[in-house]
CSV table of C-alpha atoms in Angstrom, one decimal:
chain,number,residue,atom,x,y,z
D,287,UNK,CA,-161.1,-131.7,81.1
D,288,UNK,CA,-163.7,-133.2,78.3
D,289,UNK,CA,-164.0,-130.9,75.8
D,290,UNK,CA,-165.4,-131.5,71.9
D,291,UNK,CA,-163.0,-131.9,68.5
D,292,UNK,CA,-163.6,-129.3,65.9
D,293,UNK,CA,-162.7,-130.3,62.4
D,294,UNK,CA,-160.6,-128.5,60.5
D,295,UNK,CA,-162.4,-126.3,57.8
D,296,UNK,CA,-161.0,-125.5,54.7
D,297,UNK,CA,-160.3,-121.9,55.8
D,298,UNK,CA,-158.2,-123.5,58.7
D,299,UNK,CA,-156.7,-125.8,56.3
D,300,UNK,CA,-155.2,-123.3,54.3
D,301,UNK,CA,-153.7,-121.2,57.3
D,302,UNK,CA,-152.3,-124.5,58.5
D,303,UNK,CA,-150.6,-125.3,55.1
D,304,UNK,CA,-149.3,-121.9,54.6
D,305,UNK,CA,-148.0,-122.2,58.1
D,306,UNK,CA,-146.5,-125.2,57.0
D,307,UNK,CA,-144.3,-123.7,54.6
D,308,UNK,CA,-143.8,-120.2,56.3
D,309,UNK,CA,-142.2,-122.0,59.9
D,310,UNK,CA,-139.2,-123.4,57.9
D,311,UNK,CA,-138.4,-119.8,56.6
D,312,UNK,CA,-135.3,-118.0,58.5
D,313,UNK,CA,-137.4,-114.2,58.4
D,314,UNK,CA,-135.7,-111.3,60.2
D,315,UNK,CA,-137.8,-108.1,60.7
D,316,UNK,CA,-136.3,-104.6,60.1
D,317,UNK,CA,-138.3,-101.5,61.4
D,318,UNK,CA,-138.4,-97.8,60.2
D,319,UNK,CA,-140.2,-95.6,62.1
D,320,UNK,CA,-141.6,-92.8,59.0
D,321,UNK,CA,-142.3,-89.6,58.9
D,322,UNK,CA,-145.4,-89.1,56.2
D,323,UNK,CA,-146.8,-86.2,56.5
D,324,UNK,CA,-146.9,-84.8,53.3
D,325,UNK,CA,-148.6,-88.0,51.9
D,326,UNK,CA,-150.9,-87.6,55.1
D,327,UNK,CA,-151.8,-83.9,53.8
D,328,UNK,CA,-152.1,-84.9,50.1
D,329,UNK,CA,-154.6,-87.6,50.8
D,330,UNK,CA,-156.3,-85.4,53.9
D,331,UNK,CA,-156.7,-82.2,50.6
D,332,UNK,CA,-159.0,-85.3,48.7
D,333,UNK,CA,-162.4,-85.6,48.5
D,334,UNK,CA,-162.4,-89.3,47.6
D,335,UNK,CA,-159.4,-90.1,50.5
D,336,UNK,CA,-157.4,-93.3,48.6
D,337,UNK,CA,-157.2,-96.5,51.5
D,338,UNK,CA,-153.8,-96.8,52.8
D,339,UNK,CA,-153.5,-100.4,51.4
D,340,UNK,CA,-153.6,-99.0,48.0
D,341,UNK,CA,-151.4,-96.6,48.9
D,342,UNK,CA,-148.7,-98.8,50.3
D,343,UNK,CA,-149.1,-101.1,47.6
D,344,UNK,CA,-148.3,-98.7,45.2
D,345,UNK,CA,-145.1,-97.4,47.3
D,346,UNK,CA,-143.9,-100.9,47.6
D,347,UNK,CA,-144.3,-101.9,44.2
D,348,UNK,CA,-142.1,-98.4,42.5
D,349,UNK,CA,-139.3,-99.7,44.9
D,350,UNK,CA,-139.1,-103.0,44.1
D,351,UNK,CA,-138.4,-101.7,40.7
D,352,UNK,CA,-135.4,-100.2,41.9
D,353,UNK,CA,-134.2,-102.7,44.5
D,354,UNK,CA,-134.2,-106.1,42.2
D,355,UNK,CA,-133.9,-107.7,45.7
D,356,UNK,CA,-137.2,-107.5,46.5
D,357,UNK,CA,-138.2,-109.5,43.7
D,358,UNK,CA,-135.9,-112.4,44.1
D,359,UNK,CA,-136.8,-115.9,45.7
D,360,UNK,CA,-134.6,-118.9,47.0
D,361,UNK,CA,-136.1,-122.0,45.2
D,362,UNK,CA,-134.7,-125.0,45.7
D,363,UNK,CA,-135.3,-126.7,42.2
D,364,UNK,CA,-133.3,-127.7,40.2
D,365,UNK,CA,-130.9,-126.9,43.1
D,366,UNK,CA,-130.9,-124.3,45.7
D,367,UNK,CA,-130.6,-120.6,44.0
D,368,UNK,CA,-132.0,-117.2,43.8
D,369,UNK,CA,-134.7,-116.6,41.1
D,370,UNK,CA,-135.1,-112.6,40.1
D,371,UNK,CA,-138.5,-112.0,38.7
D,372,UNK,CA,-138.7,-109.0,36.3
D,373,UNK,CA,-141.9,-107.4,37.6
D,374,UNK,CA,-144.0,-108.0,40.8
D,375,UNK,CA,-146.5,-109.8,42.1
D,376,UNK,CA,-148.5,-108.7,44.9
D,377,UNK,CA,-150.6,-110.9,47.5
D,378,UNK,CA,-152.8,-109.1,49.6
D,379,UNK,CA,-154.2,-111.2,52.8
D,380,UNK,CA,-158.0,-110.2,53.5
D,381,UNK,CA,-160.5,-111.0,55.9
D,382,UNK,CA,-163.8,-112.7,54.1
D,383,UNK,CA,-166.8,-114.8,55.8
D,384,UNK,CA,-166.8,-118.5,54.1
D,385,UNK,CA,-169.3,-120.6,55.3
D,386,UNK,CA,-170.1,-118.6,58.6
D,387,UNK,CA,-166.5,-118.4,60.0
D,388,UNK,CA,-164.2,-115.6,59.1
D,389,UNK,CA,-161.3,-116.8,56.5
D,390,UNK,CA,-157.7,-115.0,55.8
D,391,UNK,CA,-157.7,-115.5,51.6
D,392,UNK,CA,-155.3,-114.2,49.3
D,393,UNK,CA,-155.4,-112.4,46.2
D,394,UNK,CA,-152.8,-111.3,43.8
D,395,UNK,CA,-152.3,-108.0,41.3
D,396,UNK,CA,-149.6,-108.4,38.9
D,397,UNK,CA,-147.1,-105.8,38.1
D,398,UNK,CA,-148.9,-103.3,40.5
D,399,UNK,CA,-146.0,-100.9,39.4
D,400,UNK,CA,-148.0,-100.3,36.4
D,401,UNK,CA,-151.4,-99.6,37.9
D,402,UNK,CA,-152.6,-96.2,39.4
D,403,UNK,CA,-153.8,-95.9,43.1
D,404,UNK,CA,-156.9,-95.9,42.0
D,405,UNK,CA,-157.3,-98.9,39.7
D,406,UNK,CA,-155.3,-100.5,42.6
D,407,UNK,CA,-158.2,-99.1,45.0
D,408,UNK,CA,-160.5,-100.5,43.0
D,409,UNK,CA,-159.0,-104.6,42.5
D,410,UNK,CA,-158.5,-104.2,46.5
D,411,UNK,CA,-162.1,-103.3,46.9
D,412,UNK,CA,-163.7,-106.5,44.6
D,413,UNK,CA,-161.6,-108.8,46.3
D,414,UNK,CA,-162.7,-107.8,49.5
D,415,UNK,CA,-166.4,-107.4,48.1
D,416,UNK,CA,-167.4,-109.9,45.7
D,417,UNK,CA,-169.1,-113.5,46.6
D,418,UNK,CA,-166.2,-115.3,47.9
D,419,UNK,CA,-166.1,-117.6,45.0
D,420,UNK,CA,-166.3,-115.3,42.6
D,421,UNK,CA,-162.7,-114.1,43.1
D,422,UNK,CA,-160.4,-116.3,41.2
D,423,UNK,CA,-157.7,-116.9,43.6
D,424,UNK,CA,-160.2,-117.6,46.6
D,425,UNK,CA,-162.0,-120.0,44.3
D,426,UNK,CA,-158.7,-122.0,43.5
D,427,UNK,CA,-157.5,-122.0,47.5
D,428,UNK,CA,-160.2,-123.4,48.1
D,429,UNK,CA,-160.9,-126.1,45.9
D,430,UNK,CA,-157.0,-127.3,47.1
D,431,UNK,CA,-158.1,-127.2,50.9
D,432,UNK,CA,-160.2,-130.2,50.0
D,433,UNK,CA,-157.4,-131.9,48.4
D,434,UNK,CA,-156.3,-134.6,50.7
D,435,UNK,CA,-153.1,-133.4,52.9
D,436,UNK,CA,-149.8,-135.1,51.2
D,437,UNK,CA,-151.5,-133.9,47.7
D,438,UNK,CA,-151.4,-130.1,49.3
D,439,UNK,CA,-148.3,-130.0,50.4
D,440,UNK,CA,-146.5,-132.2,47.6
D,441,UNK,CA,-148.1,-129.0,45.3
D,442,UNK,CA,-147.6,-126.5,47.5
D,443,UNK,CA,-143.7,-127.5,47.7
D,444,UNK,CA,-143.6,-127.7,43.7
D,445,UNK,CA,-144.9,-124.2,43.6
D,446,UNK,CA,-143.4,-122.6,46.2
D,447,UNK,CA,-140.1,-124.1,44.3
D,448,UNK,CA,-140.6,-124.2,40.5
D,449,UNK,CA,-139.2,-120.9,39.9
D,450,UNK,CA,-141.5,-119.9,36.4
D,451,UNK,CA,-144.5,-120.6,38.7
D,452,UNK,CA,-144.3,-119.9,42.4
D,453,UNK,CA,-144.9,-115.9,41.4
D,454,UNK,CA,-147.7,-117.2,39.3
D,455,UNK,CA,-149.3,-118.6,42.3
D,456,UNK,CA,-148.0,-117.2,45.0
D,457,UNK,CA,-146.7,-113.4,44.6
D,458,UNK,CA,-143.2,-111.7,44.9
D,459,UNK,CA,-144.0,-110.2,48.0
D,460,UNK,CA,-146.7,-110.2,50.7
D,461,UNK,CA,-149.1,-107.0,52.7
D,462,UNK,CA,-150.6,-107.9,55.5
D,463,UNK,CA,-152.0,-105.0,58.1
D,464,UNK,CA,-154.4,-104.6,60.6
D,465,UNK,CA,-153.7,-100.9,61.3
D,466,UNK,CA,-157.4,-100.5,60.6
D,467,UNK,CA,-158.5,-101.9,63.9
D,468,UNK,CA,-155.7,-99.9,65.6
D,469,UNK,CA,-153.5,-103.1,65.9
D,470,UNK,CA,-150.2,-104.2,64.1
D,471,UNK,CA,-148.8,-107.9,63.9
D,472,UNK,CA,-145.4,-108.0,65.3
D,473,UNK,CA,-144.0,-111.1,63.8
D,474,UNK,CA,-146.5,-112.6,60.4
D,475,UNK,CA,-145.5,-115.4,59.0
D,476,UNK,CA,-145.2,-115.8,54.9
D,477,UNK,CA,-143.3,-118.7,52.5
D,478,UNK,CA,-142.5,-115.2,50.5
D,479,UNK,CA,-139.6,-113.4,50.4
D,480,UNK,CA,-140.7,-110.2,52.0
D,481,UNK,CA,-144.4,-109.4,53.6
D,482,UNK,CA,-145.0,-105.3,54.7
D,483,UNK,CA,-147.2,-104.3,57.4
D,484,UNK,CA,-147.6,-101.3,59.1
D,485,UNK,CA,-149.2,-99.8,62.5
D,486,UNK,CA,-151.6,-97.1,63.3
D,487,UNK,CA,-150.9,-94.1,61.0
D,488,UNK,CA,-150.9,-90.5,63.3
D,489,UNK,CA,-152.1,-87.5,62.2
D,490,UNK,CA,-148.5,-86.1,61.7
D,491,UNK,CA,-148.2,-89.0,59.4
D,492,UNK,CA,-146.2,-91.1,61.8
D,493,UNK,CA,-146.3,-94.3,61.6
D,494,UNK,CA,-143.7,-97.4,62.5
D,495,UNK,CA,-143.6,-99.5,59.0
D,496,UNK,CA,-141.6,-103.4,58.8
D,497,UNK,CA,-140.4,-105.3,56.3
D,498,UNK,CA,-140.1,-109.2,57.1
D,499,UNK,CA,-137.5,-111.2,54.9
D,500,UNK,CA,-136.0,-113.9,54.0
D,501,UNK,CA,-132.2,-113.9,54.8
D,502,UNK,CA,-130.9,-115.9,52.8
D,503,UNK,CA,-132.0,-113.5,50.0
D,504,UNK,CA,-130.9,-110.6,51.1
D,505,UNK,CA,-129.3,-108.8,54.5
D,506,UNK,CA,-130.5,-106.6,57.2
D,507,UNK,CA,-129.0,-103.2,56.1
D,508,UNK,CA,-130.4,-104.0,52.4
D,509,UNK,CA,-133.3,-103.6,54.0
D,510,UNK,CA,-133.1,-100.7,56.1
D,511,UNK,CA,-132.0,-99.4,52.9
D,512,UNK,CA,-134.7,-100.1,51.5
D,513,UNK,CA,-137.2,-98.5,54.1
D,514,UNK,CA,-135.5,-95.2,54.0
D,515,UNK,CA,-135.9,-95.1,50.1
D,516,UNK,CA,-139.5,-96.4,50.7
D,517,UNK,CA,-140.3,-93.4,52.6
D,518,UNK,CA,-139.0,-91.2,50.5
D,519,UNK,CA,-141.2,-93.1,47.6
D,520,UNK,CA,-144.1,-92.4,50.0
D,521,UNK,CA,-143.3,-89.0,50.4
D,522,UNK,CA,-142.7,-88.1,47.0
D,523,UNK,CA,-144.0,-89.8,43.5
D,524,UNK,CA,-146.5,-91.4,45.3
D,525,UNK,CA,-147.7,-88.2,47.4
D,526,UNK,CA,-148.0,-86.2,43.7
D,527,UNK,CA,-150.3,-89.6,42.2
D,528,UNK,CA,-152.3,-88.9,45.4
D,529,UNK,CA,-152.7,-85.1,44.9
D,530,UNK,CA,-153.8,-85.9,41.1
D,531,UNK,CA,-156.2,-88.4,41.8
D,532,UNK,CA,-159.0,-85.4,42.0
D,533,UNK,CA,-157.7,-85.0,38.3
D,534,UNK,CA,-157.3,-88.6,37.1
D,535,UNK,CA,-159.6,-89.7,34.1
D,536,UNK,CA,-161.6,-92.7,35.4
D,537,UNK,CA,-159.1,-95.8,33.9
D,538,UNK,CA,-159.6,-99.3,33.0
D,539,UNK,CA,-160.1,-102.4,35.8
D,540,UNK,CA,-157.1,-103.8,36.5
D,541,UNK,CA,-157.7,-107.1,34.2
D,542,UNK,CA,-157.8,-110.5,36.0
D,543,UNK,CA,-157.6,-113.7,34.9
D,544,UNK,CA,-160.6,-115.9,35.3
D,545,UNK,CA,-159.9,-119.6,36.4
């Protein structure tokens, strides 16, 4: 059947290259289906109700502070090893328009341990707002999605495995969710050593939450582990930040640097 070629944009350059790296990556999923209601009540009493990405974000980040796991990466320079960061770095996948098609672009919050819900809220929100090229990470993807292929992935690779850097560039861990349009991926792909999605929340605050991993940094029941103490997070500290918000002085942008 005669069809017509489509070239590549840049947007589907990048999702190709990522691809590229994330295929080669042996990721296991563990599942926890959670209980969160009383984080489902706390942000229901608001008047201003937090997004759930924020919220998660901020969860994720207090327990990788505890679990040094999560914020370890196998890098295969100078030799294969595990490199342990000593603070997060978030990348969060969104949905923008880039010249008339829709693009999946990353952005990244560094140590979002030390940031409120809200100034979390808020970095979320410009990334997913501002004129494409106005966010700094977009910008940069971009201009290497018109790099010529080897280039890419000959940089790509060095990032990905010069330990110092690949956080810089890349993030510690990956969110990803479509529970927003009542969908959840079953099996995303990331070169990072963990990426957290998460279904449809119910109003009894049930909701079925994943972690996807890298095996050869850690195992399966580190994980579940880590879910169960997640929830708990969830439940607890992060439920009290949420049922202060109404209270919070309004504080400082999180501060990004321009490139």
């Amino acid at each position: 059947m005669r069809g017509r070629a489509l070239k590549l944009s840049a947007p589907r350059r990048l999702v190709g290259d990522l691809m590229r790296f994330s295929i080669g990556v042996p990721r296991v999923a563990v599942q926890r289906q959670m209980n969160l209601g009383p984080l489902v009540r706390a942000r229901m009493a608001q008047q201003t109700r937090p997004s759930w990405t924020a919220i998660f974000l901020k969860g994720y980040a207090l327990l990788a502070i505890e679990m040094p796991e999560l914020r370890r990466a196998y890098v295969k320079l100078p030799w294969p090893q595990l490199y342990e960061y000593p603070a997060s770095v978030a990348s969060i996948a969104h949905e923008r328009e880039y010249e008339g098609e829709p693009a999946v672009l990353l952005s990244c919050i560094k140590c979002p341990e030390r940031y409120s819900i809200t100034q979390l809220e808020a970095a979320i929100h410009a990334a997913r707002s501002r004129p494409v090229l106005e966010v700094p990470e977009f910008r940069r993807a971009l201009r290497m999605a018109a790099v010529p292929a080897p280039v890419r992935w000959l940089l790509m690779w060095l990032g990905l495995n010069i330990a110092r850097q690949r956080a810089n560039y890349f993030g510690t861990f990956q969110l990803s969710v479509y529970s927003g349009l009542g969908a959840e991926s079953l099996n995303p792909l990331t070169p990072l050593t963990t990426l957290l999605n998460y279904g449809p929340i119910g109003n009894d605050g049930s909701v079925n939450v994943r972690i996807h991993y890298d095996h050869r940094v850690m195992d399966g029941a580190n994980v579940a582990r880590a879910l169960e103490r997640f929830e708990k997070i969830l439940n607890g500290t992060v439920a009290n930040e949420v049922v202060l918000l109404g209270q919070d002085v309004v504080a400082p942008a999180i501060r990004r640097n321009a490139t």
